PDB file of C-alpha atoms in Angstrom:
ATOM      1  CA  MET A  14     -96.029 -37.273  24.994  1.00 45.00           C
ATOM      2  CA  ALA A  15     -93.381 -34.972  26.463  1.00 41.00           C
ATOM      3  CA  LYS A  16     -94.092 -33.864  30.016  1.00 34.00           C
ATOM      4  CA  TYR A  17     -94.057 -30.181  30.929  1.00 33.00           C
ATOM      5  CA  THR A  18     -94.490 -28.580  34.315  1.00 30.00           C
ATOM      6  CA  LYS A  19     -95.418 -25.009  33.424  1.00 33.00           C
ATOM      7  CA  SER A  20     -98.969 -23.752  32.913  1.00 31.00           C
ATOM      8  CA  LEU A  21    -100.370 -20.716  31.127  1.00 29.00           C
ATOM      9  CA  HIS A  22     -99.462 -17.628  33.148  1.00 30.00           C
ATOM     10  CA  SER A  23    -101.631 -14.555  33.550  1.00 32.00           C
ATOM     11  CA  ASN A  24     -98.565 -12.313  33.804  1.00 33.00           C
ATOM     12  CA  LEU A  25     -97.793 -11.390  30.213  1.00 34.00           C
ATOM     13  CA  ARG A  26     -95.408  -8.493  30.609  1.00 34.00           C
ATOM     14  CA  GLY A  27     -92.614 -10.733  29.379  1.00 39.00           C
ATOM     15  CA  ALA A  28     -94.668 -11.944  26.425  1.00 40.00           C
ATOM     16  CA  ALA A  29     -93.230  -9.501  23.938  1.00 38.00           C
ATOM     17  CA  GLU A  30     -89.698  -9.486  25.230  1.00 42.00           C
ATOM     18  CA  PRO A  31     -87.084 -11.311  23.176  1.00 38.00           C
ATOM     19  CA  ALA A  32     -86.137 -14.760  24.316  1.00 40.00           C
ATOM     20  CA  GLU A  33     -82.615 -15.357  25.520  1.00 41.00           C
ATOM     21  CA  SER A  34     -81.609 -16.561  22.061  1.00 39.00           C
ATOM     22  CA  PRO A  35     -82.955 -15.660  18.603  1.00 39.00           C
ATOM     23  CA  VAL A  36     -84.951 -18.875  18.533  1.00 44.00           C
ATOM     24  CA  PRO A  37     -86.159 -20.667  21.668  1.00 49.00           C
ATOM     25  CA  ALA A  38     -84.194 -23.827  22.333  1.00 40.00           C
ATOM     26  CA  VAL A  39     -86.215 -27.005  21.955  1.00 36.00           C
ATOM     27  CA  LYS A  40     -86.399 -29.287  24.949  1.00 36.00           C
ATOM     28  CA  ARG A  41     -83.311 -31.505  24.871  1.00 33.00           C
ATOM     29  CA  VAL A  42     -82.849 -34.961  26.261  1.00 32.00           C
ATOM     30  CA  SER A  43     -79.624 -36.340  27.689  1.00 32.00           C
ATOM     31  CA  SER A  44     -76.926 -36.985  25.131  1.00 33.00           C
ATOM     32  CA  GLU A  45     -76.839 -40.566  26.412  1.00 35.00           C
ATOM     33  CA  THR A  46     -80.286 -41.150  24.936  1.00 36.00           C
ATOM     34  CA  GLU A  47     -79.589 -39.507  21.580  1.00 41.00           C
ATOM     35  CA  HIS A  48     -79.233 -41.924  18.711  1.00 40.00           C
ATOM     36  CA  PRO A  49     -78.380 -41.011  15.149  1.00 40.00           C
ATOM     37  CA  GLY A  50     -81.069 -41.859  12.628  1.00 45.00           C
ATOM     38  CA  PRO A  51     -82.207 -41.032   9.138  1.00 50.00           C
ATOM     39  CA  GLU A  52     -82.554 -37.336   8.468  1.00 71.00           C
ATOM     40  CA  LEU A  53     -86.170 -36.207   8.651  1.00 83.00           C
ATOM     41  CA  ASP A  54     -87.090 -32.564   8.243  1.00 93.00           C
ATOM     42  CA  LEU A  55     -90.747 -31.746   8.804  1.00 96.00           C
ATOM     43  CA  SER A  56     -90.236 -27.991   8.984  1.00 97.00           C
ATOM     44  CA  ASN A  57     -93.132 -26.164   7.290  1.00 98.00           C
ATOM     45  CA  HIS A  58     -95.388 -29.161   7.888  1.00 98.00           C
ATOM     46  CA  PHE A  59     -98.545 -29.582   9.919  1.00 98.00           C
ATOM     47  CA  LEU A  60     -98.734 -32.109  12.727  1.00 97.00           C
ATOM     48  CA  ILE A  61    -102.341 -33.258  13.054  1.00 96.00           C
ATOM     49  CA  ALA A  62    -103.280 -35.053  16.244  1.00 95.00           C
ATOM     50  CA  MET A  63    -104.823 -38.459  15.642  1.00 91.00           C
ATOM     51  CA  PRO A  64    -108.311 -38.842  17.167  1.00 85.00           C
ATOM     52  CA  SER A  65    -106.940 -41.494  19.511  1.00 81.00           C
ATOM     53  CA  MET A  66    -104.597 -38.970  21.152  1.00 84.00           C
ATOM     54  CA  GLN A  67    -105.889 -38.290  24.658  1.00 82.00           C
ATOM     55  CA  ASP A  68    -103.190 -35.847  25.711  1.00 86.00           C
ATOM     56  CA  PRO A  69    -104.942 -32.888  27.436  1.00 87.00           C
ATOM     57  CA  ILE A  70    -102.606 -30.374  25.794  1.00 90.00           C
ATOM     58  CA  PHE A  71    -102.262 -31.680  22.265  1.00 94.00           C
ATOM     59  CA  GLY A  72    -105.408 -33.737  21.692  1.00 92.00           C
ATOM     60  CA  GLY A  73    -107.380 -32.310  18.755  1.00 93.00           C
ATOM     61  CA  SER A  74    -104.580 -29.926  17.827  1.00 96.00           C
ATOM     62  CA  VAL A  75    -102.885 -28.864  14.621  1.00 97.00           C
ATOM     63  CA  ILE A  76     -99.276 -27.756  15.043  1.00 98.00           C
ATOM     64  CA  TYR A  77     -97.248 -25.807  12.521  1.00 98.00           C
ATOM     65  CA  LEU A  78     -93.653 -27.051  12.709  1.00 98.00           C
ATOM     66  CA  CYS A  79     -91.168 -24.192  12.491  1.00 97.00           C
ATOM     67  CA  GLU A  80     -88.017 -26.255  12.947  1.00 96.00           C
ATOM     68  CA  HIS A  81     -87.167 -29.946  12.892  1.00 97.00           C
ATOM     69  CA  SER A  82     -83.755 -31.580  12.922  1.00 94.00           C
ATOM     70  CA  ALA A  83     -81.829 -34.375  14.612  1.00 93.00           C
ATOM     71  CA  ARG A  84     -81.616 -32.152  17.701  1.00 93.00           C
ATOM     72  CA  GLY A  85     -85.381 -31.832  18.156  1.00 95.00           C
ATOM     73  CA  ALA A  86     -88.390 -29.907  16.928  1.00 97.00           C
ATOM     74  CA  MET A  87     -90.449 -26.851  17.730  1.00 96.00           C
ATOM     75  CA  GLY A  88     -93.738 -25.468  16.489  1.00 97.00           C
ATOM     76  CA  MET A  89     -96.929 -23.637  17.342  1.00 97.00           C
ATOM     77  CA  VAL A  90    -100.446 -24.936  17.968  1.00 98.00           C
ATOM     78  CA  ILE A  91    -102.612 -23.013  15.495  1.00 97.00           C
ATOM     79  CA  ASN A  92    -106.151 -24.027  16.453  1.00 97.00           C
ATOM     80  CA  ARG A  93    -106.431 -23.459  20.197  1.00 96.00           C
ATOM     81  CA  PRO A  94    -107.456 -19.870  20.965  1.00 96.00           C
ATOM     82  CA  THR A  95    -107.109 -18.320  24.401  1.00 95.00           C
ATOM     83  CA  ASP A  96    -109.679 -15.915  25.799  1.00 93.00           C
ATOM     84  CA  MET A  97    -107.273 -13.042  25.127  1.00 91.00           C
ATOM     85  CA  THR A  98    -107.464 -10.803  22.059  1.00 90.00           C
ATOM     86  CA  VAL A  99    -104.494  -9.221  20.329  1.00 88.00           C
ATOM     87  CA  ALA A 100    -105.661  -5.801  21.536  1.00 85.00           C
ATOM     88  CA  THR A 101    -105.677  -7.054  25.144  1.00 87.00           C
ATOM     89  CA  LEU A 102    -102.207  -8.545  24.746  1.00 87.00           C
ATOM     90  CA  PHE A 103    -100.893  -5.247  23.388  1.00 85.00           C
ATOM     91  CA  GLU A 104    -102.331  -3.404  26.387  1.00 84.00           C
ATOM     92  CA  ARG A 105    -100.638  -5.798  28.796  1.00 83.00           C
ATOM     93  CA  VAL A 106     -97.235  -5.277  27.192  1.00 81.00           C
ATOM     94  CA  ASP A 107     -97.688  -1.487  27.058  1.00 78.00           C
ATOM     95  CA  LEU A 108     -98.262  -1.225  23.313  1.00 77.00           C
ATOM     96  CA  LYS A 109    -101.024   0.775  21.716  1.00 70.00           C
ATOM     97  CA  LEU A 110    -102.564   0.251  18.312  1.00 63.00           C
ATOM     98  CA  GLU A 111    -101.570   3.638  16.939  1.00 63.00           C
ATOM     99  CA  ILE A 112    -102.307   3.671  13.228  1.00 54.00           C
ATOM    100  CA  ILE A 113    -104.653   0.690  13.271  1.00 54.00           C
ATOM    101  CA  PRO A 114    -107.906   1.722  14.976  1.00 52.00           C
ATOM    102  CA  ASP A 115    -109.248  -0.382  17.846  1.00 52.00           C
ATOM    103  CA  SER A 116    -112.004  -1.629  15.563  1.00 52.00           C
ATOM    104  CA  HIS A 117    -109.477  -3.131  13.124  1.00 60.00           C
ATOM    105  CA  PRO A 118    -109.883  -6.925  12.837  1.00 70.00           C
ATOM    106  CA  ILE A 119    -106.340  -7.611  14.052  1.00 77.00           C
ATOM    107  CA  GLY A 120    -107.190  -6.251  17.494  1.00 78.00           C
ATOM    108  CA  LYS A 121    -110.145  -8.613  17.764  1.00 81.00           C
ATOM    109  CA  ARG A 122    -108.220 -11.736  16.830  1.00 87.00           C
ATOM    110  CA  ALA A 123    -107.666 -14.325  19.517  1.00 92.00           C
ATOM    111  CA  VAL A 124    -104.177 -15.015  20.768  1.00 95.00           C
ATOM    112  CA  MET A 125    -103.420 -18.730  20.358  1.00 96.00           C
ATOM    113  CA  PHE A 126    -102.192 -21.129  23.031  1.00 96.00           C
ATOM    114  CA  GLY A 127     -99.108 -22.125  21.060  1.00 96.00           C
ATOM    115  CA  GLY A 128     -97.892 -24.793  23.467  1.00 95.00           C
ATOM    116  CA  PRO A 129     -96.643 -25.357  27.014  1.00 95.00           C
ATOM    117  CA  VAL A 130     -93.045 -24.186  26.535  1.00 94.00           C
ATOM    118  CA  GLN A 131     -92.258 -20.584  27.601  1.00 92.00           C
ATOM    119  CA  ASP A 132     -95.985 -20.020  27.976  1.00 85.00           C
ATOM    120  CA  ASP A 133     -95.461 -16.607  29.561  1.00 84.00           C
ATOM    121  CA  ARG A 134     -94.006 -15.186  26.324  1.00 87.00           C
ATOM    122  CA  GLY A 135     -95.457 -14.099  23.028  1.00 89.00           C
ATOM    123  CA  PHE A 136     -94.461 -15.631  19.681  1.00 94.00           C
ATOM    124  CA  VAL A 137     -95.468 -14.556  16.197  1.00 95.00           C
ATOM    125  CA  LEU A 138     -95.806 -16.525  12.977  1.00 96.00           C
ATOM    126  CA  HIS A 139     -95.949 -14.106  10.104  1.00 96.00           C
ATOM    127  CA  ALA A 140     -95.616 -13.510   6.394  1.00 95.00           C
ATOM    128  CA  PRO A 141     -93.721 -12.011   4.736  1.00 93.00           C
ATOM    129  CA  VAL A 142     -90.497 -12.624   6.664  1.00 91.00           C
ATOM    130  CA  GLY A 143     -89.407  -9.011   7.317  1.00 86.00           C
ATOM    131  CA  GLN A 144     -86.396  -7.687   9.228  1.00 89.00           C
ATOM    132  CA  PHE A 145     -86.781  -8.346  12.950  1.00 92.00           C
ATOM    133  CA  SER A 146     -84.104  -8.863  15.569  1.00 90.00           C
ATOM    134  CA  SER A 147     -84.998 -12.411  16.654  1.00 92.00           C
ATOM    135  CA  SER A 148     -86.549 -14.445  13.859  1.00 92.00           C
ATOM    136  CA  LEU A 149     -86.355 -17.981  12.545  1.00 94.00           C
ATOM    137  CA  LYS A 150     -86.916 -18.070   8.796  1.00 95.00           C
ATOM    138  CA  VAL A 151     -89.039 -21.148   8.126  1.00 96.00           C
ATOM    139  CA  THR A 152     -89.587 -20.581   4.400  1.00 95.00           C
ATOM    140  CA  ASP A 153     -88.947 -17.697   2.028  1.00 94.00           C
ATOM    141  CA  GLU A 154     -92.328 -16.294   3.072  1.00 94.00           C
ATOM    142  CA  ILE A 155     -92.923 -17.425   6.670  1.00 96.00           C
ATOM    143  CA  ALA A 156     -90.969 -16.603   9.835  1.00 96.00           C
ATOM    144  CA  PHE A 157     -91.287 -17.305  13.558  1.00 96.00           C
ATOM    145  CA  THR A 158     -90.350 -14.193  15.560  1.00 94.00           C
ATOM    146  CA  THR A 159     -89.767 -13.898  19.302  1.00 92.00           C
ATOM    147  CA  SER A 160     -88.736 -10.248  19.611  1.00 89.00           C
ATOM    148  CA  ARG A 161     -90.875  -7.283  20.619  1.00 89.00           C
ATOM    149  CA  ASP A 162     -90.107  -5.336  17.455  1.00 90.00           C
ATOM    150  CA  VAL A 163     -92.591  -7.338  15.384  1.00 91.00           C
ATOM    151  CA  LEU A 164     -95.381  -6.381  17.815  1.00 89.00           C
ATOM    152  CA  GLU A 165     -94.264  -2.762  17.721  1.00 88.00           C
ATOM    153  CA  ALA A 166     -94.449  -2.848  13.923  1.00 89.00           C
ATOM    154  CA  LEU A 167     -97.942  -4.303  14.058  1.00 87.00           C
ATOM    155  CA  ALA A 168     -99.058  -1.653  16.521  1.00 83.00           C
ATOM    156  CA  ALA A 169     -97.750   1.061  14.207  1.00 82.00           C
ATOM    157  CA  GLY A 170     -99.549  -0.423  11.222  1.00 80.00           C
ATOM    158  CA  GLU A 171     -96.253  -1.378   9.582  1.00 83.00           C
ATOM    159  CA  GLY A 172     -96.103  -5.055  10.458  1.00 85.00           C
ATOM    160  CA  PRO A 173     -96.440  -8.199   8.352  1.00 90.00           C
ATOM    161  CA  GLU A 174     -99.662  -8.603   6.421  1.00 88.00           C
ATOM    162  CA  ARG A 175    -100.396 -12.075   7.785  1.00 94.00           C
ATOM    163  CA  VAL A 176     -99.832 -12.879  11.451  1.00 94.00           C
ATOM    164  CA  LEU A 177    -100.639 -15.491  14.049  1.00 96.00           C
ATOM    165  CA  ILE A 178     -99.767 -14.592  17.633  1.00 95.00           C
ATOM    166  CA  SER A 179     -99.442 -17.163  20.403  1.00 96.00           C
ATOM    167  CA  ILE A 180     -98.491 -17.524  24.018  1.00 94.00           C
ATOM    168  CA  GLY A 181     -95.996 -20.365  24.309  1.00 94.00           C
ATOM    169  CA  TYR A 182     -94.832 -22.951  21.797  1.00 96.00           C
ATOM    170  CA  ALA A 183     -94.476 -26.728  21.517  1.00 96.00           C
ATOM    171  CA  GLY A 184     -91.074 -28.423  21.761  1.00 96.00           C
ATOM    172  CA  TRP A 185     -89.605 -31.911  21.460  1.00 96.00           C
ATOM    173  CA  GLY A 186     -86.176 -33.255  22.299  1.00 96.00           C
ATOM    174  CA  ALA A 187     -84.001 -35.316  19.990  1.00 95.00           C
ATOM    175  CA  GLY A 188     -85.949 -38.257  18.579  1.00 93.00           C
ATOM    176  CA  GLN A 189     -89.031 -37.495  20.652  1.00 95.00           C
ATOM    177  CA  LEU A 190     -91.306 -36.343  17.835  1.00 96.00           C
ATOM    178  CA  GLU A 191     -90.190 -39.210  15.604  1.00 95.00           C
ATOM    179  CA  GLN A 192     -91.206 -41.663  18.339  1.00 94.00           C
ATOM    180  CA  GLU A 193     -94.630 -40.056  18.657  1.00 93.00           C
ATOM    181  CA  ILE A 194     -95.174 -40.217  14.897  1.00 94.00           C
ATOM    182  CA  LEU A 195     -94.160 -43.890  14.816  1.00 93.00           C
ATOM    183  CA  ALA A 196     -96.636 -44.519  17.646  1.00 92.00           C
ATOM    184  CA  ASN A 197     -99.399 -43.103  15.407  1.00 90.00           C
ATOM    185  CA  GLY A 198     -99.828 -40.007  17.529  1.00 93.00           C
ATOM    186  CA  TRP A 199     -99.615 -37.610  14.591  1.00 95.00           C
ATOM    187  CA  LEU A 200    -100.428 -37.329  10.928  1.00 94.00           C
ATOM    188  CA  THR A 201     -98.070 -35.091   8.946  1.00 96.00           C
ATOM    189  CA  VAL A 202     -98.641 -33.069   5.789  1.00 97.00           C
ATOM    190  CA  ALA A 203     -96.934 -30.177   4.026  1.00 97.00           C
ATOM    191  CA  ALA A 204     -98.363 -26.934   5.408  1.00 97.00           C
ATOM    192  CA  ASP A 205    -100.681 -24.591   3.547  1.00 97.00           C
ATOM    193  CA  ALA A 206    -100.183 -20.936   4.547  1.00 96.00           C
ATOM    194  CA  SER A 207    -103.839 -20.124   3.911  1.00 96.00           C
ATOM    195  CA  ILE A 208    -104.811 -22.462   6.767  1.00 97.00           C
ATOM    196  CA  LEU A 209    -102.371 -20.658   9.054  1.00 95.00           C
ATOM    197  CA  PHE A 210    -103.534 -17.157   8.308  1.00 95.00           C
ATOM    198  CA  GLU A 211    -106.933 -17.201   6.624  1.00 94.00           C
ATOM    199  CA  VAL A 212    -109.010 -20.219   7.628  1.00 96.00           C
ATOM    200  CA  PRO A 213    -111.125 -19.614  10.776  1.00 95.00           C
ATOM    201  CA  VAL A 214    -109.637 -21.216  13.893  1.00 96.00           C
ATOM    202  CA  GLU A 215    -112.486 -23.685  14.356  1.00 95.00           C
ATOM    203  CA  GLU A 216    -112.060 -24.972  10.790  1.00 96.00           C
ATOM    204  CA  ARG A 217    -108.283 -25.470  10.777  1.00 97.00           C
ATOM    205  CA  PHE A 218    -108.264 -29.069  11.985  1.00 95.00           C
ATOM    206  CA  ALA A 219    -110.654 -30.218   9.260  1.00 95.00           C
ATOM    207  CA  ALA A 220    -108.840 -28.123   6.645  1.00 96.00           C
ATOM    208  CA  ALA A 221    -105.496 -29.687   7.566  1.00 96.00           C
ATOM    209  CA  ILE A 222    -106.977 -33.192   7.398  1.00 95.00           C
ATOM    210  CA  ARG A 223    -108.320 -32.482   3.922  1.00 94.00           C
ATOM    211  CA  LEU A 224    -104.786 -31.743   2.721  1.00 96.00           C
ATOM    212  CA  LEU A 225    -104.239 -35.498   3.062  1.00 94.00           C
ATOM    213  CA  GLY A 226    -107.264 -36.263   0.922  1.00 92.00           C
ATOM    214  CA  ILE A 227    -109.118 -37.554   3.969  1.00 87.00           C
ATOM    215  CA  ASP A 228    -112.678 -36.716   4.961  1.00 84.00           C
ATOM    216  CA  PRO A 229    -112.451 -35.585   8.622  1.00 78.00           C
ATOM    217  CA  MET A 230    -115.745 -37.352   9.385  1.00 79.00           C
ATOM    218  CA  MET A 231    -114.389 -40.640   8.071  1.00 75.00           C
ATOM    219  CA  LEU A 232    -111.295 -40.341  10.265  1.00 70.00           C
ATOM    220  CA  ALA A 233    -113.453 -39.698  13.338  1.00 58.00           C
ATOM    221  CA  ALA A 234    -115.662 -42.688  12.488  1.00 46.00           C
ATOM    222  CA  GLN A 235    -112.643 -44.984  12.154  1.00 52.00           C
ATOM    223  CA  ALA A 236    -111.328 -43.823  15.525  1.00 47.00           C
ATOM    224  CA  GLY A 237    -114.713 -44.561  17.093  1.00 44.00           C
ATOM    225  CA  HIS A 238    -114.520 -48.178  15.963  1.00 40.00           C
ATOM    226  CA  ALA A 239    -110.889 -48.726  16.927  1.00 42.00           C
TER     227      ALA A 239
END
């Protein structure tokens, strides 16, 4: 797995500020190690960690891939909640739920640990796409936004209908994800938006596995006998 040195920060004032570029740059490797290969685009796919993966960050995770190209990949872990709620995050970045009352379900939702890259910033997966200053359009319906304006819209009750908010994201350099897939670190499957936005967090791993036509219990049993 890729090695990262940063850990989850408690200081979240920068979480809603826009990143330096519209979309965070994926971790790059030296150009000397980059090798051209067949085009593989797993954008709008789930990465499902194989049971044999022992990585402390990604073991047991489901990642929604927002971007994947020859230059690298980036995505968000969608099934690892932090102990912070959306309402708490808004308070820490000086936003108040104006139109949406504090009892509204969005304020009670957990903020996800999206990955170890830029883990002092907030990132939002949402649908529909909308018009925000720093967004990556993944599909016609789903976007990955790094700018504060999407949080401001949510606080005002004018934001996207479906949202998933995280601290940090996951990134791979050129060829890195492909190597991990070839090493049987990940299963891949086309993403289902309902798993992103509607399925309870604790059920997302099993739901993603079922997209492959696999019984999650059978997969766990096979791993136990490996």
